[in-house]
mmCIF file of C-alpha atoms in Angstrom:
data_model
loop_
_atom_site.group_PDB
_atom_site.id
_atom_site.type_symbol
_atom_site.label_atom_id
_atom_site.label_comp_id
_atom_site.label_asym_id
_atom_site.label_seq_id
_atom_site.Cartn_x
_atom_site.Cartn_y
_atom_site.Cartn_z
ATOM 1 C CA MET A 1 -2.323 3.405 -10.489
ATOM 2 C CA PRO A 2 -3.803 6.935 -10.363
ATOM 3 C CA ALA A 3 -0.699 8.227 -12.145
ATOM 4 C CA ALA A 4 -1.026 5.507 -14.785
ATOM 5 C CA THR A 5 -4.700 6.339 -15.306
ATOM 6 C CA GLY A 6 -3.778 9.948 -16.058
ATOM 7 C CA LEU A 7 -0.845 8.917 -18.232
ATOM 8 C CA VAL A 8 -2.797 6.817 -20.738
ATOM 9 C CA PRO A 9 -4.607 9.749 -22.435
ATOM 10 C CA ASP A 10 -1.212 11.417 -22.953
ATOM 11 C CA THR A 11 0.157 8.412 -24.834
ATOM 12 C CA VAL A 12 -2.692 7.400 -27.182
ATOM 13 C CA SER A 13 -5.309 9.167 -29.272
ATOM 14 C CA PRO A 14 -8.844 9.555 -27.827
ATOM 15 C CA ALA A 15 -10.167 6.919 -30.255
ATOM 16 C CA ARG A 16 -7.684 4.371 -28.855
ATOM 17 C CA LEU A 17 -8.319 4.928 -25.139
ATOM 18 C CA GLN A 18 -10.438 1.833 -24.599
ATOM 19 C CA GLN A 19 -8.035 -0.350 -26.553
ATOM 20 C CA ALA A 20 -5.106 0.953 -24.496
ATOM 21 C CA ASN A 21 -6.904 0.249 -21.234
ATOM 22 C CA ALA A 22 -7.918 -3.193 -22.496
ATOM 23 C CA LEU A 23 -4.349 -4.019 -23.488
ATOM 24 C CA MET A 24 -3.092 -3.039 -20.035
ATOM 25 C CA GLY A 25 -5.639 -5.337 -18.412
ATOM 26 C CA LEU A 26 -4.847 -8.095 -20.910
ATOM 27 C CA THR A 27 -1.111 -8.005 -20.231
ATOM 28 C CA ARG A 28 -1.630 -8.000 -16.451
ATOM 29 C CA SER A 29 -3.853 -11.079 -16.741
ATOM 30 C CA ALA A 30 -1.422 -12.844 -19.068
ATOM 31 C CA ILE A 31 1.400 -12.281 -16.595
ATOM 32 C CA GLY A 32 -0.921 -13.680 -13.920
ATOM 33 C CA ILE A 33 -0.898 -16.970 -15.821
ATOM 34 C CA GLY A 34 2.714 -17.066 -16.993
ATOM 35 C CA GLY A 35 4.418 -15.495 -13.967
ATOM 36 C CA PRO A 36 3.750 -18.302 -11.464
ATOM 37 C CA ILE A 37 4.740 -20.938 -14.023
ATOM 38 C CA VAL A 38 8.072 -19.263 -14.785
ATOM 39 C CA SER A 39 8.672 -18.633 -11.083
ATOM 40 C CA GLY A 40 8.084 -22.284 -10.272
ATOM 41 C CA LEU A 41 10.548 -23.394 -12.934
ATOM 42 C CA ILE A 42 13.210 -20.979 -11.650
ATOM 43 C CA VAL A 43 12.701 -22.127 -8.048
ATOM 44 C CA ALA A 44 12.943 -25.776 -9.084
ATOM 45 C CA GLY A 45 16.014 -25.245 -11.237
ATOM 46 C CA PHE A 46 18.020 -22.567 -9.447
ATOM 47 C CA GLY A 47 16.439 -21.760 -6.064
ATOM 48 C CA ALA A 48 14.082 -19.138 -4.667
ATOM 49 C CA GLY A 49 16.707 -16.385 -4.491
ATOM 50 C CA TRP A 50 16.959 -16.228 -8.264
ATOM 51 C CA VAL A 51 13.229 -15.519 -8.521
ATOM 52 C CA PHE A 52 13.720 -12.334 -6.519
ATOM 53 C CA ALA A 53 16.760 -11.427 -8.613
ATOM 54 C CA VAL A 54 14.737 -11.736 -11.835
ATOM 55 C CA ASP A 55 11.879 -9.823 -10.192
ATOM 56 C CA SER A 56 14.249 -6.975 -9.273
ATOM 57 C CA VAL A 57 15.527 -6.750 -12.838
ATOM 58 C CA SER A 58 11.956 -6.585 -14.123
ATOM 59 C CA TYR A 59 11.371 -3.401 -12.109
ATOM 60 C CA VAL A 60 14.486 -1.815 -13.581
ATOM 61 C CA VAL A 61 13.336 -2.702 -17.108
ATOM 62 C CA SER A 62 9.883 -1.281 -16.364
ATOM 63 C CA ALA A 63 11.402 1.942 -15.051
ATOM 64 C CA GLY A 64 13.454 2.210 -18.242
ATOM 65 C CA TYR A 65 10.344 2.003 -20.388
ATOM 66 C CA LEU A 66 8.579 4.640 -18.303
ATOM 67 C CA ALA A 67 11.597 6.935 -18.457
ATOM 68 C CA SER A 68 11.604 6.671 -22.251
ATOM 69 C CA LEU A 69 8.062 8.021 -22.574
ATOM 70 C CA ARG A 70 7.802 11.518 -24.029
ATOM 71 C CA ILE A 71 4.523 13.145 -23.097
ATOM 72 C CA PRO A 72 3.386 16.782 -23.337
ATOM 73 C CA ALA A 73 2.993 18.816 -20.156
ATOM 74 C CA THR A 74 -0.679 19.497 -19.426
ATOM 75 C CA ARG A 75 0.159 22.866 -17.897
ATOM 76 C CA PRO A 76 3.255 25.044 -17.817
ATOM 77 C CA LYS A 77 5.260 24.719 -14.603
ATOM 78 C CA GLU A 78 4.525 28.288 -13.575
ATOM 79 C CA ALA A 79 0.793 27.506 -13.668
ATOM 80 C CA ARG A 80 1.040 24.705 -11.120
ATOM 81 C CA GLU A 81 -1.031 25.170 -7.984
ATOM 82 C CA SER A 82 -0.315 24.149 -4.419
ATOM 83 C CA PHE A 83 -0.930 20.564 -3.375
ATOM 84 C CA ALA A 84 -3.968 21.569 -1.299
ATOM 85 C CA ARG A 85 -5.534 23.508 -4.182
ATOM 86 C CA GLU A 86 -4.946 20.636 -6.591
ATOM 87 C CA LEU A 87 -6.495 18.252 -4.070
ATOM 88 C CA ALA A 88 -9.521 20.535 -3.780
ATOM 89 C CA GLY A 89 -9.741 20.814 -7.563
ATOM 90 C CA GLY A 90 -9.824 17.039 -7.939
ATOM 91 C CA TRP A 91 -12.537 16.817 -5.276
ATOM 92 C CA HIS A 92 -14.601 19.425 -7.149
ATOM 93 C CA GLU A 93 -14.360 17.434 -10.389
ATOM 94 C CA LEU A 94 -15.515 14.323 -8.537
ATOM 95 C CA ARG A 95 -18.317 15.958 -6.537
ATOM 96 C CA SER A 96 -19.780 17.739 -9.549
ATOM 97 C CA ARG A 97 -20.451 14.455 -11.384
ATOM 98 C CA THR A 98 -22.978 12.136 -9.753
ATOM 99 C CA TRP A 99 -21.919 9.193 -11.910
ATOM 100 C CA VAL A 100 -18.357 9.486 -10.539
ATOM 101 C CA TRP A 101 -19.041 9.672 -6.813
ATOM 102 C CA ALA A 102 -21.917 7.178 -7.008
ATOM 103 C CA SER A 103 -19.593 4.726 -8.761
ATOM 104 C CA ILE A 104 -16.925 5.161 -6.082
ATOM 105 C CA VAL A 105 -19.494 4.480 -3.338
ATOM 106 C CA TYR A 106 -20.496 1.349 -5.244
ATOM 107 C CA PHE A 107 -16.860 0.239 -5.601
ATOM 108 C CA SER A 108 -16.286 0.678 -1.866
ATOM 109 C CA ILE A 109 -19.285 -1.508 -1.002
ATOM 110 C CA TRP A 110 -18.332 -4.076 -3.654
ATOM 111 C CA ASN A 111 -14.770 -4.411 -2.359
ATOM 112 C CA LEU A 112 -15.989 -4.607 1.244
ATOM 113 C CA ALA A 113 -18.308 -7.463 0.259
ATOM 114 C CA ILE A 114 -15.848 -9.434 -1.883
ATOM 115 C CA ALA A 115 -13.116 -9.457 0.783
ATOM 116 C CA PRO A 116 -14.660 -12.284 2.900
ATOM 117 C CA PHE A 117 -14.595 -14.560 -0.158
ATOM 118 C CA PHE A 118 -10.799 -14.381 -0.246
ATOM 119 C CA VAL A 119 -10.591 -15.060 3.498
ATOM 120 C CA LEU A 120 -13.085 -17.923 3.666
ATOM 121 C CA GLY A 121 -12.522 -19.365 0.186
ATOM 122 C CA PRO A 122 -9.154 -20.991 1.002
ATOM 123 C CA LEU A 123 -10.653 -22.407 4.215
ATOM 124 C CA VAL A 124 -13.549 -24.069 2.364
ATOM 125 C CA PHE A 125 -11.177 -25.388 -0.300
ATOM 126 C CA GLU A 126 -8.880 -26.801 2.387
ATOM 127 C CA ARG A 127 -11.697 -28.529 4.257
ATOM 128 C CA GLU A 128 -13.923 -29.751 1.429
ATOM 129 C CA LEU A 129 -12.352 -29.327 -2.008
ATOM 130 C CA GLY A 130 -8.849 -30.753 -1.963
ATOM 131 C CA GLY A 131 -6.762 -27.926 -0.557
ATOM 132 C CA ALA A 132 -4.125 -25.755 -2.177
ATOM 133 C CA SER A 133 -4.037 -27.467 -5.579
ATOM 134 C CA SER A 134 -7.770 -26.912 -6.058
ATOM 135 C CA TRP A 135 -7.509 -23.298 -4.880
ATOM 136 C CA GLY A 136 -4.678 -22.872 -7.388
ATOM 137 C CA LEU A 137 -6.938 -24.200 -10.137
ATOM 138 C CA ASN A 138 -9.530 -21.629 -9.106
ATOM 139 C CA GLY A 139 -6.896 -18.901 -9.404
ATOM 140 C CA THR A 140 -5.847 -20.195 -12.811
ATOM 141 C CA GLY A 141 -9.451 -19.994 -13.974
ATOM 142 C CA ALA A 142 -9.580 -16.399 -12.781
ATOM 143 C CA ALA A 143 -6.385 -15.505 -14.659
ATOM 144 C CA ILE A 144 -7.638 -17.115 -17.871
ATOM 145 C CA GLY A 145 -10.888 -15.193 -17.504
ATOM 146 C CA GLY A 146 -8.876 -11.991 -17.215
ATOM 147 C CA VAL A 147 -7.055 -12.698 -20.482
ATOM 148 C CA VAL A 148 -10.305 -13.417 -22.295
ATOM 149 C CA GLY A 149 -11.902 -10.319 -20.781
ATOM 150 C CA GLY A 150 -9.016 -8.150 -21.941
ATOM 151 C CA ALA A 151 -9.367 -9.513 -25.471
ATOM 152 C CA ILE A 152 -13.117 -8.877 -25.487
ATOM 153 C CA ALA A 153 -12.648 -5.352 -24.119
ATOM 154 C CA LEU A 154 -10.547 -4.456 -27.171
ATOM 155 C CA ARG A 155 -13.695 -4.488 -29.312
ATOM 156 C CA PHE A 156 -16.682 -4.383 -26.917
ATOM 157 C CA ARG A 157 -18.181 -0.878 -27.090
ATOM 158 C CA PRO A 158 -21.679 -0.770 -25.566
ATOM 159 C CA ARG A 159 -23.834 2.324 -26.048
ATOM 160 C CA ARG A 160 -24.145 2.803 -22.270
ATOM 161 C CA PRO A 161 -20.716 1.744 -20.962
ATOM 162 C CA LEU A 162 -21.263 2.196 -17.220
ATOM 163 C CA ALA A 163 -24.621 0.428 -17.183
ATOM 164 C CA ALA A 164 -23.043 -2.425 -19.143
ATOM 165 C CA ALA A 165 -20.021 -2.575 -16.835
ATOM 166 C CA TYR A 166 -22.086 -2.792 -13.671
ATOM 167 C CA ALA A 167 -24.479 -5.351 -15.165
ATOM 168 C CA LEU A 168 -21.476 -7.542 -15.974
ATOM 169 C CA LEU A 169 -20.106 -7.218 -12.435
ATOM 170 C CA ALA A 170 -23.305 -8.701 -10.980
ATOM 171 C CA VAL A 171 -22.016 -12.211 -11.795
ATOM 172 C CA SER A 172 -19.383 -11.819 -9.064
ATOM 173 C CA ALA A 173 -22.104 -12.831 -6.605
ATOM 174 C CA LEU A 174 -21.912 -16.361 -8.058
ATOM 175 C CA GLN A 175 -18.518 -17.103 -6.475
ATOM 176 C CA PRO A 176 -19.480 -16.843 -2.785
ATOM 177 C CA ALA A 177 -22.921 -18.355 -3.487
ATOM 178 C CA LEU A 178 -21.471 -21.445 -5.206
ATOM 179 C CA LEU A 179 -18.953 -21.873 -2.391
ATOM 180 C CA THR A 180 -21.733 -22.514 0.133
ATOM 181 C CA PHE A 181 -22.674 -25.924 -1.336
ATOM 182 C CA PRO A 182 -19.786 -26.190 -2.252
ATOM 183 C CA ALA A 183 -19.978 -26.646 -6.010
ATOM 184 C CA PRO A 184 -17.367 -28.838 -7.782
ATOM 185 C CA VAL A 185 -13.942 -27.308 -8.286
ATOM 186 C CA TRP A 186 -14.373 -26.973 -12.061
ATOM 187 C CA VAL A 187 -17.644 -25.077 -11.564
ATOM 188 C CA LEU A 188 -15.983 -22.704 -9.107
ATOM 189 C CA ALA A 189 -13.052 -22.213 -11.493
ATOM 190 C CA ALA A 190 -15.507 -21.424 -14.300
ATOM 191 C CA ALA A 191 -17.307 -18.935 -12.036
ATOM 192 C CA ALA A 192 -13.969 -17.318 -11.195
ATOM 193 C CA ALA A 193 -13.121 -17.094 -14.892
ATOM 194 C CA LEU A 194 -16.467 -15.463 -15.662
ATOM 195 C CA ALA A 195 -16.200 -13.061 -12.723
ATOM 196 C CA VAL A 196 -12.694 -11.849 -13.593
ATOM 197 C CA ASN A 197 -13.559 -11.754 -17.308
ATOM 198 C CA ASN A 198 -16.398 -9.362 -16.519
ATOM 199 C CA LEU A 199 -14.302 -7.441 -13.986
ATOM 200 C CA VAL A 200 -11.605 -6.723 -16.585
ATOM 201 C CA ILE A 201 -14.217 -5.582 -19.114
ATOM 202 C CA GLY A 202 -15.965 -3.448 -16.489
ATOM 203 C CA ASN A 203 -12.732 -1.821 -15.309
ATOM 204 C CA THR A 204 -11.772 -1.055 -18.919
ATOM 205 C CA LEU A 205 -15.106 0.643 -19.576
ATOM 206 C CA TRP A 206 -14.923 2.602 -16.303
ATOM 207 C CA LEU A 207 -11.382 3.882 -16.898
ATOM 208 C CA THR A 208 -12.213 4.858 -20.470
ATOM 209 C CA VAL A 209 -15.290 6.821 -19.413
ATOM 210 C CA LEU A 210 -13.252 8.556 -16.705
ATOM 211 C CA GLN A 211 -10.453 9.490 -19.104
ATOM 212 C CA GLU A 212 -12.874 10.747 -21.740
ATOM 213 C CA ARG A 213 -14.925 12.996 -19.457
ATOM 214 C CA ILE A 214 -12.598 14.310 -16.748
ATOM 215 C CA PRO A 215 -10.301 17.255 -17.684
ATOM 216 C CA ARG A 216 -6.848 15.991 -18.586
ATOM 217 C CA ASP A 217 -4.993 17.735 -15.762
ATOM 218 C CA ALA A 218 -7.414 16.384 -13.133
ATOM 219 C CA ILE A 219 -7.694 12.721 -14.177
ATOM 220 C CA SER A 220 -4.991 11.399 -11.834
ATOM 221 C CA ARG A 221 -6.390 13.314 -8.868
ATOM 222 C CA VAL A 222 -9.909 11.998 -9.495
ATOM 223 C CA SER A 223 -8.420 8.528 -9.968
ATOM 224 C CA ALA A 224 -6.626 8.862 -6.626
ATOM 225 C CA TYR A 225 -9.956 9.585 -4.910
ATOM 226 C CA ASP A 226 -11.406 6.650 -6.829
ATOM 227 C CA TRP A 227 -8.728 4.232 -5.565
ATOM 228 C CA MET A 228 -8.911 5.543 -2.015
ATOM 229 C CA GLY A 229 -12.705 5.353 -1.899
ATOM 230 C CA SER A 230 -12.821 1.976 -3.607
ATOM 231 C CA LEU A 231 -10.360 0.305 -1.231
ATOM 232 C CA VAL A 232 -10.992 2.117 2.045
ATOM 233 C CA PHE A 233 -13.382 -0.532 3.430
ATOM 234 C CA MET A 234 -11.721 -3.609 1.961
ATOM 235 C CA PRO A 235 -9.452 -4.112 5.030
ATOM 236 C CA VAL A 236 -12.618 -4.060 7.149
ATOM 237 C CA GLY A 237 -14.021 -6.873 5.021
ATOM 238 C CA TYR A 238 -10.881 -8.926 5.577
ATOM 239 C CA ALA A 239 -10.901 -8.216 9.311
ATOM 240 C CA VAL A 240 -14.539 -9.062 10.018
ATOM 241 C CA ALA A 241 -14.791 -12.158 7.785
ATOM 242 C CA GLY A 242 -13.304 -14.545 10.344
ATOM 243 C CA PRO A 243 -15.170 -13.327 13.440
ATOM 244 C CA LEU A 244 -18.428 -13.071 11.487
ATOM 245 C CA ALA A 245 -18.059 -16.609 10.129
ATOM 246 C CA GLY A 246 -17.291 -17.818 13.641
ATOM 247 C CA ALA A 247 -20.449 -16.176 14.973
ATOM 248 C CA ILE A 248 -22.999 -17.001 12.267
ATOM 249 C CA GLY A 249 -21.284 -19.675 10.164
ATOM 250 C CA ILE A 250 -19.230 -19.696 6.980
ATOM 251 C CA ASP A 251 -22.172 -20.398 4.675
ATOM 252 C CA THR A 252 -24.305 -17.601 6.121
ATOM 253 C CA THR A 253 -21.412 -15.166 5.809
ATOM 254 C CA LEU A 254 -20.903 -16.154 2.166
ATOM 255 C CA TRP A 255 -24.616 -15.739 1.415
ATOM 256 C CA ILE A 256 -24.502 -12.252 2.946
ATOM 257 C CA THR A 257 -21.482 -11.512 0.760
ATOM 258 C CA ALA A 258 -23.355 -12.652 -2.354
ATOM 259 C CA ALA A 259 -26.444 -10.641 -1.411
ATOM 260 C CA ILE A 260 -24.455 -7.429 -0.891
ATOM 261 C CA LEU A 261 -22.604 -7.893 -4.189
ATOM 262 C CA LEU A 262 -25.832 -8.418 -6.098
ATOM 263 C CA GLY A 263 -27.745 -5.724 -4.216
ATOM 264 C CA SER A 264 -25.058 -3.102 -4.792
ATOM 265 C CA ASN A 265 -25.219 -3.796 -8.527
ATOM 266 C CA VAL A 266 -28.988 -3.352 -8.580
ATOM 267 C CA ALA A 267 -28.641 -0.102 -6.613
ATOM 268 C CA ILE A 268 -25.953 1.472 -8.810
ATOM 269 C CA MET A 269 -27.823 0.616 -12.007
ATOM 270 C CA ALA A 270 -30.876 2.401 -10.597
ATOM 271 C CA VAL A 271 -28.946 5.713 -10.509
ATOM 272 C CA PRO A 272 -30.183 7.771 -13.510
ATOM 273 C CA SER A 273 -26.833 9.443 -14.232
ATOM 274 C CA ILE A 274 -25.186 6.018 -14.568
ATOM 275 C CA ARG A 275 -27.661 5.014 -17.267
ATOM 276 C CA ARG A 276 -27.328 8.376 -19.014
ATOM 277 C CA VAL A 277 -23.574 8.028 -19.647
ATOM 278 C CA GLU A 278 -23.318 7.083 -23.313
ATOM 279 C CA ARG A 279 -20.406 6.174 -25.537
ATOM 280 C CA LEU A 280 -18.628 9.157 -27.084
#
């Protein structure tokens, strides 16, 4: 993913960056809807082994498309630095921009908080909402929301992209909050659709801002720090969800999750440099 983030500006013009990022998110979401359907048909008609055979071929086709790309080198080979110096250079680009490192701190807290939803959500659905079929409907709602979000992101260009992105992500707190009642399955599916819709739009705006403002030869390194920082605490969220729910209850754990998600959004939007980032 960091490599892909750095590759996009080499393949499209600066004016098309957001559309390119939106299209990537749109296609991923569309596959999220169609992939399971096609897989189910193949399993039913030919057996599970053929699904993996088709999946293997898809990677070969993808590699062929990547190999066919012709992109300009950002620096001549003789100008390349050592790995350690490049790592330090990427860290300097990150540290020198408050809006970058503050966003990564926010992402790390957000991912830590959302993890318990994916641990406890299936349990609540199994006990109170009809089990796997209902959880599947929730996932379908999320995938549809991603497709709609990708389509919206093609044209949505707010004046302050980061402030808009983080305001949209605040609705993610609805999912764990609604699960405490629990709300009807269709309401939860709608909340999942809205959350992923906004997540796709927010990610598109974030990637576009990053690609527009970070020097071309440092984008992938900054993106690597972004991914590492964003995901570093997510395994902790998965690990503590069960024991925490056992100690204080599932509903209380989900309310804490919702509060952290909402609180982190309020905190990041209070950072002045986030609000100062405007559309180029």
